[in-house]
PDB file of C-alpha atoms in Angstrom:
ATOM      1  CA  MET A  25     175.134-171.855  55.291  1.00 40.00           C
ATOM      2  CA  ALA A  26     173.880-175.252  54.107  1.00 49.00           C
ATOM      3  CA  ILE A  27     173.729-176.588  57.649  1.00 52.00           C
ATOM      4  CA  ASN A  28     171.096-173.897  58.411  1.00 77.00           C
ATOM      5  CA  LEU A  29     168.827-174.839  55.513  1.00 85.00           C
ATOM      6  CA  THR A  30     165.723-176.858  56.318  1.00 91.00           C
ATOM      7  CA  PRO A  31     165.590-180.426  54.968  1.00 93.00           C
ATOM      8  CA  VAL A  32     163.043-179.348  52.344  1.00 93.00           C
ATOM      9  CA  ASP A  33     165.222-176.432  51.233  1.00 93.00           C
ATOM     10  CA  ARG A  34     168.245-178.721  51.006  1.00 94.00           C
ATOM     11  CA  ALA A  35     166.230-181.042  48.760  1.00 96.00           C
ATOM     12  CA  LYS A  36     165.070-178.150  46.570  1.00 95.00           C
ATOM     13  CA  TYR A  37     168.600-176.807  46.297  1.00 94.00           C
ATOM     14  CA  ALA A  38     169.962-180.224  45.303  1.00 96.00           C
ATOM     15  CA  ALA A  39     167.316-180.576  42.573  1.00 97.00           C
ATOM     16  CA  ALA A  40     167.981-177.036  41.329  1.00 97.00           C
ATOM     17  CA  ARG A  41     171.724-177.612  41.130  1.00 96.00           C
ATOM     18  CA  ARG A  42     171.282-180.816  39.134  1.00 97.00           C
ATOM     19  CA  ALA A  43     168.805-179.180  36.752  1.00 98.00           C
ATOM     20  CA  VAL A  44     171.081-176.258  35.890  1.00 98.00           C
ATOM     21  CA  ASP A  45     173.786-178.777  34.989  1.00 97.00           C
ATOM     22  CA  LEU A  46     171.603-179.448  31.934  1.00 98.00           C
ATOM     23  CA  VAL A  47     171.966-175.835  30.770  1.00 98.00           C
ATOM     24  CA  GLU A  48     174.413-175.177  27.929  1.00 98.00           C
ATOM     25  CA  ASP A  49     175.933-172.007  26.525  1.00 98.00           C
ATOM     26  CA  GLY A  50     173.684-170.120  24.125  1.00 98.00           C
ATOM     27  CA  MET A  51     170.434-171.634  25.362  1.00 98.00           C
ATOM     28  CA  LYS A  52     167.124-169.833  25.540  1.00 98.00           C
ATOM     29  CA  LEU A  53     165.520-170.789  28.840  1.00 98.00           C
ATOM     30  CA  GLY A  54     162.105-170.498  30.434  1.00 98.00           C
ATOM     31  CA  LEU A  55     162.358-169.721  34.141  1.00 98.00           C
ATOM     32  CA  GLY A  56     159.579-171.023  36.338  1.00 98.00           C
ATOM     33  CA  THR A  57     157.857-169.441  39.310  1.00 96.00           C
ATOM     34  CA  GLY A  58     157.668-170.465  42.956  1.00 94.00           C
ATOM     35  CA  SER A  59     159.912-171.309  45.873  1.00 92.00           C
ATOM     36  CA  THR A  60     161.670-174.213  44.144  1.00 94.00           C
ATOM     37  CA  ALA A  61     162.148-172.249  40.926  1.00 96.00           C
ATOM     38  CA  ALA A  62     163.730-169.444  42.949  1.00 96.00           C
ATOM     39  CA  TRP A  63     166.478-171.838  44.050  1.00 96.00           C
ATOM     40  CA  MET A  64     167.022-172.703  40.404  1.00 97.00           C
ATOM     41  CA  VAL A  65     167.320-169.054  39.355  1.00 98.00           C
ATOM     42  CA  ARG A  66     169.984-168.485  42.008  1.00 96.00           C
ATOM     43  CA  ALA A  67     171.893-171.630  41.028  1.00 96.00           C
ATOM     44  CA  LEU A  68     171.635-170.642  37.353  1.00 98.00           C
ATOM     45  CA  ALA A  69     173.020-167.163  38.048  1.00 97.00           C
ATOM     46  CA  GLN A  70     175.951-168.720  39.891  1.00 96.00           C
ATOM     47  CA  LYS A  71     176.624-171.046  36.949  1.00 97.00           C
ATOM     48  CA  VAL A  72     176.564-168.099  34.551  1.00 97.00           C
ATOM     49  CA  ARG A  73     179.057-166.206  36.711  1.00 96.00           C
ATOM     50  CA  ASP A  74     181.341-169.229  37.095  1.00 96.00           C
ATOM     51  CA  GLU A  75     181.305-170.388  33.486  1.00 97.00           C
ATOM     52  CA  GLY A  76     180.575-167.211  31.531  1.00 97.00           C
ATOM     53  CA  LEU A  77     177.522-168.663  29.824  1.00 97.00           C
ATOM     54  CA  ARG A  78     175.495-166.565  27.394  1.00 97.00           C
ATOM     55  CA  LEU A  79     171.840-167.277  28.084  1.00 98.00           C
ATOM     56  CA  THR A  80     168.539-165.720  27.149  1.00 98.00           C
ATOM     57  CA  CYS A  81     165.935-166.091  29.897  1.00 98.00           C
ATOM     58  CA  VAL A  82     162.156-165.785  29.695  1.00 98.00           C
ATOM     59  CA  PRO A  83     160.511-165.546  33.140  1.00 98.00           C
ATOM     60  CA  THR A  84     157.006-166.822  33.859  1.00 98.00           C
ATOM     61  CA  SER A  85     156.087-164.125  36.380  1.00 97.00           C
ATOM     62  CA  ALA A  86     157.020-160.624  37.437  1.00 96.00           C
ATOM     63  CA  ARG A  87     158.655-161.902  40.640  1.00 96.00           C
ATOM     64  CA  THR A  88     160.834-164.373  38.743  1.00 98.00           C
ATOM     65  CA  ALA A  89     161.812-161.609  36.318  1.00 98.00           C
ATOM     66  CA  ASP A  90     162.773-159.328  39.216  1.00 98.00           C
ATOM     67  CA  LEU A  91     164.917-162.013  40.856  1.00 98.00           C
ATOM     68  CA  ALA A  92     166.626-162.978  37.591  1.00 98.00           C
ATOM     69  CA  ARG A  93     167.508-159.366  36.762  1.00 98.00           C
ATOM     70  CA  GLU A  94     168.730-158.753  40.303  1.00 97.00           C
ATOM     71  CA  LEU A  95     171.097-161.716  39.956  1.00 97.00           C
ATOM     72  CA  GLY A  96     172.444-160.528  36.601  1.00 97.00           C
ATOM     73  CA  LEU A  97     170.660-162.877  34.205  1.00 98.00           C
ATOM     74  CA  ARG A  98     169.659-161.614  30.764  1.00 98.00           C
ATOM     75  CA  VAL A  99     165.873-161.396  30.741  1.00 98.00           C
ATOM     76  CA  VAL A 100     163.854-160.733  27.586  1.00 98.00           C
ATOM     77  CA  PRO A 101     160.126-160.664  26.791  1.00 96.00           C
ATOM     78  CA  PHE A 102     158.724-163.929  25.510  1.00 96.00           C
ATOM     79  CA  GLU A 103     157.923-162.445  22.109  1.00 95.00           C
ATOM     80  CA  ASP A 104     161.590-161.481  21.637  1.00 96.00           C
ATOM     81  CA  ALA A 105     162.932-164.936  22.477  1.00 96.00           C
ATOM     82  CA  GLY A 106     160.989-167.115  20.075  1.00 92.00           C
ATOM     83  CA  TRP A 107     161.109-170.888  20.590  1.00 97.00           C
ATOM     84  CA  LEU A 108     162.937-171.955  23.760  1.00 98.00           C
ATOM     85  CA  ASP A 109     165.434-174.760  24.284  1.00 98.00           C
ATOM     86  CA  MET A 110     164.285-175.661  27.768  1.00 98.00           C
ATOM     87  CA  THR A 111     162.055-174.562  30.629  1.00 98.00           C
ATOM     88  CA  ILE A 112     162.955-175.376  34.231  1.00 98.00           C
ATOM     89  CA  ASP A 113     160.143-175.068  36.738  1.00 98.00           C
ATOM     90  CA  GLY A 114     158.781-176.508  39.964  1.00 98.00           C
ATOM     91  CA  THR A 115     155.524-178.349  40.578  1.00 98.00           C
ATOM     92  CA  ASP A 116     152.880-178.768  43.253  1.00 98.00           C
ATOM     93  CA  GLU A 117     152.252-182.440  42.398  1.00 98.00           C
ATOM     94  CA  PHE A 118     153.463-184.994  39.881  1.00 98.00           C
ATOM     95  CA  ASP A 119     152.537-188.585  39.134  1.00 98.00           C
ATOM     96  CA  GLY A 120     154.321-191.533  37.560  1.00 96.00           C
ATOM     97  CA  ASN A 121     153.528-190.319  34.046  1.00 96.00           C
ATOM     98  CA  LEU A 122     154.972-186.868  34.860  1.00 98.00           C
ATOM     99  CA  ALA A 123     151.547-185.269  34.709  1.00 98.00           C
ATOM    100  CA  LEU A 124     151.568-182.214  36.955  1.00 98.00           C
ATOM    101  CA  ILE A 125     149.429-179.880  38.987  1.00 98.00           C
ATOM    102  CA  LYS A 126     150.894-176.372  38.950  1.00 98.00           C
ATOM    103  CA  GLY A 127     149.645-172.950  39.904  1.00 97.00           C
ATOM    104  CA  GLY A 128     150.086-172.762  43.659  1.00 97.00           C
ATOM    105  CA  GLY A 129     152.067-169.606  42.967  1.00 96.00           C
ATOM    106  CA  GLY A 130     149.394-168.236  40.661  1.00 97.00           C
ATOM    107  CA  ALA A 131     151.486-168.304  37.466  1.00 97.00           C
ATOM    108  CA  HIS A 132     150.314-171.482  35.722  1.00 98.00           C
ATOM    109  CA  LEU A 133     148.991-169.643  32.645  1.00 98.00           C
ATOM    110  CA  MET A 134     152.364-168.137  31.752  1.00 98.00           C
ATOM    111  CA  GLU A 135     154.150-171.275  32.934  1.00 98.00           C
ATOM    112  CA  LYS A 136     152.114-173.454  30.574  1.00 98.00           C
ATOM    113  CA  ILE A 137     152.597-171.119  27.622  1.00 98.00           C
ATOM    114  CA  VAL A 138     156.351-170.970  28.137  1.00 98.00           C
ATOM    115  CA  ALA A 139     156.733-174.700  28.825  1.00 98.00           C
ATOM    116  CA  THR A 140     154.819-175.735  25.702  1.00 98.00           C
ATOM    117  CA  ALA A 141     156.947-173.361  23.619  1.00 98.00           C
ATOM    118  CA  SER A 142     160.110-175.206  24.710  1.00 98.00           C
ATOM    119  CA  ASP A 143     161.881-178.256  23.361  1.00 98.00           C
ATOM    120  CA  ARG A 144     162.014-179.674  26.897  1.00 98.00           C
ATOM    121  CA  MET A 145     160.383-179.047  30.241  1.00 98.00           C
ATOM    122  CA  VAL A 146     162.410-180.111  33.261  1.00 98.00           C
ATOM    123  CA  VAL A 147     160.664-180.076  36.633  1.00 98.00           C
ATOM    124  CA  ILE A 148     162.572-179.699  39.896  1.00 98.00           C
ATOM    125  CA  THR A 149     160.982-180.893  43.106  1.00 98.00           C
ATOM    126  CA  ASP A 150     161.373-182.785  46.361  1.00 96.00           C
ATOM    127  CA  ALA A 151     160.064-186.287  46.951  1.00 95.00           C
ATOM    128  CA  SER A 152     156.995-185.116  48.898  1.00 96.00           C
ATOM    129  CA  LYS A 153     155.368-183.851  45.679  1.00 97.00           C
ATOM    130  CA  GLU A 154     155.108-187.309  44.083  1.00 98.00           C
ATOM    131  CA  VAL A 155     151.619-188.845  44.231  1.00 98.00           C
ATOM    132  CA  LYS A 156     149.935-191.949  42.868  1.00 97.00           C
ATOM    133  CA  ALA A 157     146.991-189.891  41.620  1.00 97.00           C
ATOM    134  CA  LEU A 158     146.803-186.134  41.146  1.00 98.00           C
ATOM    135  CA  GLY A 159     144.299-184.093  43.100  1.00 98.00           C
ATOM    136  CA  ALA A 160     145.340-183.829  46.739  1.00 97.00           C
ATOM    137  CA  PHE A 161     146.737-180.371  45.942  1.00 98.00           C
ATOM    138  CA  PRO A 162     143.923-177.972  44.972  1.00 98.00           C
ATOM    139  CA  LEU A 163     143.763-177.547  41.205  1.00 98.00           C
ATOM    140  CA  PRO A 164     144.049-173.873  40.173  1.00 98.00           C
ATOM    141  CA  VAL A 165     141.842-172.589  37.371  1.00 98.00           C
ATOM    142  CA  GLU A 166     142.444-169.044  36.091  1.00 98.00           C
ATOM    143  CA  VAL A 167     139.248-167.199  35.191  1.00 98.00           C
ATOM    144  CA  VAL A 168     138.497-163.694  33.927  1.00 98.00           C
ATOM    145  CA  PRO A 169     137.028-161.412  36.619  1.00 98.00           C
ATOM    146  CA  PHE A 170     133.844-160.697  34.635  1.00 98.00           C
ATOM    147  CA  GLY A 171     131.253-163.300  35.581  1.00 98.00           C
ATOM    148  CA  TRP A 172     133.630-165.415  37.667  1.00 98.00           C
ATOM    149  CA  GLN A 173     130.697-166.474  39.858  1.00 98.00           C
ATOM    150  CA  ALA A 174     128.987-167.990  36.806  1.00 98.00           C
ATOM    151  CA  SER A 175     132.230-169.702  35.804  1.00 98.00           C
ATOM    152  CA  ARG A 176     132.501-171.205  39.284  1.00 98.00           C
ATOM    153  CA  MET A 177     128.924-172.480  39.137  1.00 98.00           C
ATOM    154  CA  LEU A 178     129.524-174.081  35.734  1.00 98.00           C
ATOM    155  CA  ILE A 179     132.774-175.653  36.942  1.00 98.00           C
ATOM    156  CA  GLU A 180     131.093-177.182  39.979  1.00 98.00           C
ATOM    157  CA  GLU A 181     128.343-178.596  37.758  1.00 97.00           C
ATOM    158  CA  LEU A 182     130.981-180.031  35.440  1.00 97.00           C
ATOM    159  CA  LEU A 183     132.877-181.622  38.329  1.00 98.00           C
ATOM    160  CA  ALA A 184     129.773-183.520  39.404  1.00 96.00           C
ATOM    161  CA  ALA A 185     130.088-185.543  36.179  1.00 96.00           C
ATOM    162  CA  MET A 186     133.864-186.076  36.442  1.00 97.00           C
ATOM    163  CA  ASP A 187     135.860-188.838  38.123  1.00 97.00           C
ATOM    164  CA  VAL A 188     136.865-186.737  41.134  1.00 98.00           C
ATOM    165  CA  MET A 189     136.231-186.981  44.868  1.00 97.00           C
ATOM    166  CA  GLY A 190     135.269-183.334  45.505  1.00 96.00           C
ATOM    167  CA  THR A 191     133.458-180.597  43.609  1.00 96.00           C
ATOM    168  CA  GLN A 192     134.156-177.410  45.599  1.00 96.00           C
ATOM    169  CA  ALA A 193     135.633-174.393  43.804  1.00 98.00           C
ATOM    170  CA  SER A 194     136.916-171.557  46.002  1.00 98.00           C
ATOM    171  CA  LEU A 195     138.010-168.092  44.945  1.00 98.00           C
ATOM    172  CA  ARG A 196     141.652-167.569  45.887  1.00 98.00           C
ATOM    173  CA  MET A 197     142.046-164.573  48.169  1.00 98.00           C
ATOM    174  CA  ASN A 198     144.876-162.184  48.963  1.00 97.00           C
ATOM    175  CA  GLY A 199     143.878-161.002  52.413  1.00 97.00           C
ATOM    176  CA  SER A 200     140.396-159.550  52.137  1.00 97.00           C
ATOM    177  CA  ARG A 201     140.530-159.178  48.344  1.00 98.00           C
ATOM    178  CA  PRO A 202     140.592-161.661  45.462  1.00 98.00           C
ATOM    179  CA  TYR A 203     144.043-162.752  44.350  1.00 98.00           C
ATOM    180  CA  ILE A 204     144.990-161.120  41.040  1.00 98.00           C
ATOM    181  CA  THR A 205     147.328-162.856  38.595  1.00 98.00           C
ATOM    182  CA  ASP A 206     149.956-161.052  36.528  1.00 97.00           C
ATOM    183  CA  GLU A 207     147.406-161.096  33.692  1.00 97.00           C
ATOM    184  CA  GLY A 208     144.739-159.429  35.850  1.00 98.00           C
ATOM    185  CA  ASN A 209     142.608-162.541  36.361  1.00 98.00           C
ATOM    186  CA  HIS A 210     141.194-164.460  39.339  1.00 98.00           C
ATOM    187  CA  ILE A 211     141.970-168.038  40.391  1.00 98.00           C
ATOM    188  CA  LEU A 212     139.495-170.688  41.480  1.00 98.00           C
ATOM    189  CA  ASP A 213     141.066-173.486  43.523  1.00 98.00           C
ATOM    190  CA  LEU A 214     139.297-176.818  43.044  1.00 98.00           C
ATOM    191  CA  SER A 215     139.318-179.190  46.035  1.00 98.00           C
ATOM    192  CA  LEU A 216     139.117-182.503  44.191  1.00 98.00           C
ATOM    193  CA  GLY A 217     140.901-185.000  46.447  1.00 97.00           C
ATOM    194  CA  ARG A 218     141.646-187.300  43.513  1.00 97.00           C
ATOM    195  CA  ILE A 219     141.515-186.853  39.732  1.00 98.00           C
ATOM    196  CA  GLY A 220     140.691-190.084  37.948  1.00 97.00           C
ATOM    197  CA  ASN A 221     141.199-188.776  34.404  1.00 98.00           C
ATOM    198  CA  PRO A 222     143.381-185.631  34.342  1.00 98.00           C
ATOM    199  CA  ARG A 223     143.369-185.351  30.537  1.00 98.00           C
ATOM    200  CA  GLN A 224     139.570-185.426  30.311  1.00 98.00           C
ATOM    201  CA  LEU A 225     139.220-182.926  33.147  1.00 98.00           C
ATOM    202  CA  SER A 226     141.722-180.511  31.621  1.00 98.00           C
ATOM    203  CA  LEU A 227     139.936-180.496  28.275  1.00 98.00           C
ATOM    204  CA  ALA A 228     136.521-180.062  29.894  1.00 98.00           C
ATOM    205  CA  LEU A 229     137.573-177.200  32.175  1.00 98.00           C
ATOM    206  CA  ASN A 230     138.975-175.190  29.291  1.00 98.00           C
ATOM    207  CA  GLN A 231     135.578-175.321  27.567  1.00 98.00           C
ATOM    208  CA  VAL A 232     133.863-173.443  30.413  1.00 98.00           C
ATOM    209  CA  PRO A 233     133.140-169.791  29.488  1.00 98.00           C
ATOM    210  CA  GLY A 234     135.412-167.482  31.448  1.00 98.00           C
ATOM    211  CA  VAL A 235     138.131-170.072  32.028  1.00 98.00           C
ATOM    212  CA  VAL A 236     141.522-168.942  30.732  1.00 98.00           C
ATOM    213  CA  GLU A 237     143.628-171.991  31.680  1.00 98.00           C
ATOM    214  CA  ASN A 238     143.868-174.725  34.298  1.00 98.00           C
ATOM    215  CA  GLY A 239     146.855-176.034  36.252  1.00 98.00           C
ATOM    216  CA  LEU A 240     146.944-179.553  34.813  1.00 98.00           C
ATOM    217  CA  PHE A 241     150.119-180.087  32.749  1.00 98.00           C
ATOM    218  CA  ILE A 242     149.576-183.203  30.639  1.00 98.00           C
ATOM    219  CA  ASP A 243     152.247-184.476  28.197  1.00 97.00           C
ATOM    220  CA  ILE A 244     154.319-181.341  28.771  1.00 98.00           C
ATOM    221  CA  CYS A 245     156.966-182.385  31.303  1.00 98.00           C
ATOM    222  CA  ASP A 246     159.876-184.375  29.824  1.00 98.00           C
ATOM    223  CA  ALA A 247     161.980-184.967  32.928  1.00 98.00           C
ATOM    224  CA  VAL A 248     161.790-184.531  36.681  1.00 98.00           C
ATOM    225  CA  VAL A 249     164.688-183.929  39.056  1.00 98.00           C
ATOM    226  CA  ILE A 250     163.859-185.057  42.595  1.00 98.00           C
ATOM    227  CA  GLY A 251     166.058-183.721  45.380  1.00 98.00           C
ATOM    228  CA  PHE A 252     166.621-185.185  48.824  1.00 97.00           C
ATOM    229  CA  PRO A 253     167.904-183.497  52.008  1.00 96.00           C
ATOM    230  CA  ASP A 254     171.175-185.475  51.969  1.00 95.00           C
ATOM    231  CA  GLY A 255     172.061-184.093  48.535  1.00 95.00           C
ATOM    232  CA  MET A 256     171.005-187.125  46.522  1.00 97.00           C
ATOM    233  CA  VAL A 257     169.075-186.393  43.347  1.00 98.00           C
ATOM    234  CA  GLU A 258     167.132-188.616  40.981  1.00 98.00           C
ATOM    235  CA  LEU A 259     166.700-187.583  37.354  1.00 98.00           C
ATOM    236  CA  ARG A 260     163.837-189.345  35.569  1.00 98.00           C
ATOM    237  CA  ASP A 261     163.651-188.716  31.838  1.00 97.00           C
ATOM    238  CA  ILE A 262     160.349-189.935  30.417  1.00 95.00           C
ATOM    239  CA  THR A 263     161.443-189.438  26.811  1.00 92.00           C
ATOM    240  CA  SER A 264     164.531-191.650  27.090  1.00 94.00           C
ATOM    241  CA  GLY A 265     163.150-193.914  29.810  1.00 95.00           C
ATOM    242  CA  THR A 266     166.287-193.462  31.909  1.00 97.00           C
ATOM    243  CA  VAL A 267     166.756-192.875  35.637  1.00 97.00           C
ATOM    244  CA  GLU A 268     169.997-191.370  36.965  1.00 97.00           C
ATOM    245  CA  HIS A 269     171.226-190.821  40.515  1.00 97.00           C
ATOM    246  CA  GLU A 270     173.826-188.365  41.731  1.00 96.00           C
ATOM    247  CA  ARG A 271     174.888-186.584  44.925  1.00 95.00           C
ATOM    248  CA  ILE A 272     175.118-182.792  45.067  1.00 92.00           C
ATOM    249  CA  LEU A 273     177.603-181.155  47.429  1.00 86.00           C
ATOM    250  CA  PHE A 274     176.470-178.212  49.556  1.00 79.00           C
ATOM    251  CA  GLU A 275     179.762-176.447  50.164  1.00 66.00           C
ATOM    252  CA  ASP A 276     178.996-173.427  47.945  1.00 56.00           C
ATOM    253  CA  THR A 277     175.521-172.572  49.244  1.00 53.00           C
ATOM    254  CA  GLU A 278     176.758-169.633  51.291  1.00 54.00           C
ATOM    255  CA  ASN A 279     177.730-167.718  48.145  1.00 56.00           C
ATOM    256  CA  ILE A 280     174.584-168.590  46.208  1.00 54.00           C
ATOM    257  CA  PHE A 281     172.008-168.100  48.928  1.00 50.00           C
ATOM    258  CA  SER A 282     173.515-165.439  51.139  1.00 52.00           C
ATOM    259  CA  ASP A 283     170.297-163.408  50.755  1.00 53.00           C
ATOM    260  CA  VAL A 284     167.964-166.231  51.819  1.00 50.00           C
TER     261      VAL A 284
END
């Protein structure tokens, strides 16, 4: 099976496998959303089956919840779990300080809530997501449907005074209709090119009327696991200042990803 995976999928799988090695029996986990997080959920379910772990999982989207339940993981509502030990999630971009842009999958509001209610956030990714400066990936901003046009206008005015290269805000669409988040909101994608001061921008965006949350994750991620197509992984832990390297074997991918 592994030989049929694309190089990017092999890298994502390697990162997911290394991240679930950090999971211990009895943990309460936040499960991220997106294509990379889906690899992690599958690898986590396999680990639970192999080792008999007792875990409590809080998903960050309806689709993650559906996948986790389908694979036999114990899923509970966030309010029933309380404080979490760790959240494992993907990212759309990350920089050298482990600041992130998330929300390409439309779940950054729940992802940010869950991640900040965890002792640790571990991000799994491939090397292509690392950037010197955030902003090449469009920055998602979740807004309430009422008056979203006014929110967009205010955001574009705000961006003109920020250290960014672009100021265009586009309504995310799902076919011919606006994309709707799990919370019933819209998403504006900001084409910025480069973000000179992510912290300042994040604070300013959340002051705009109608904005619920933005996709900048600042001082939230504690470690990143970077996967490579040959099975090598790099674990950077910003809290301890350590960097570890390891190789993941692919021989068991047929069992884990037989439905992919």
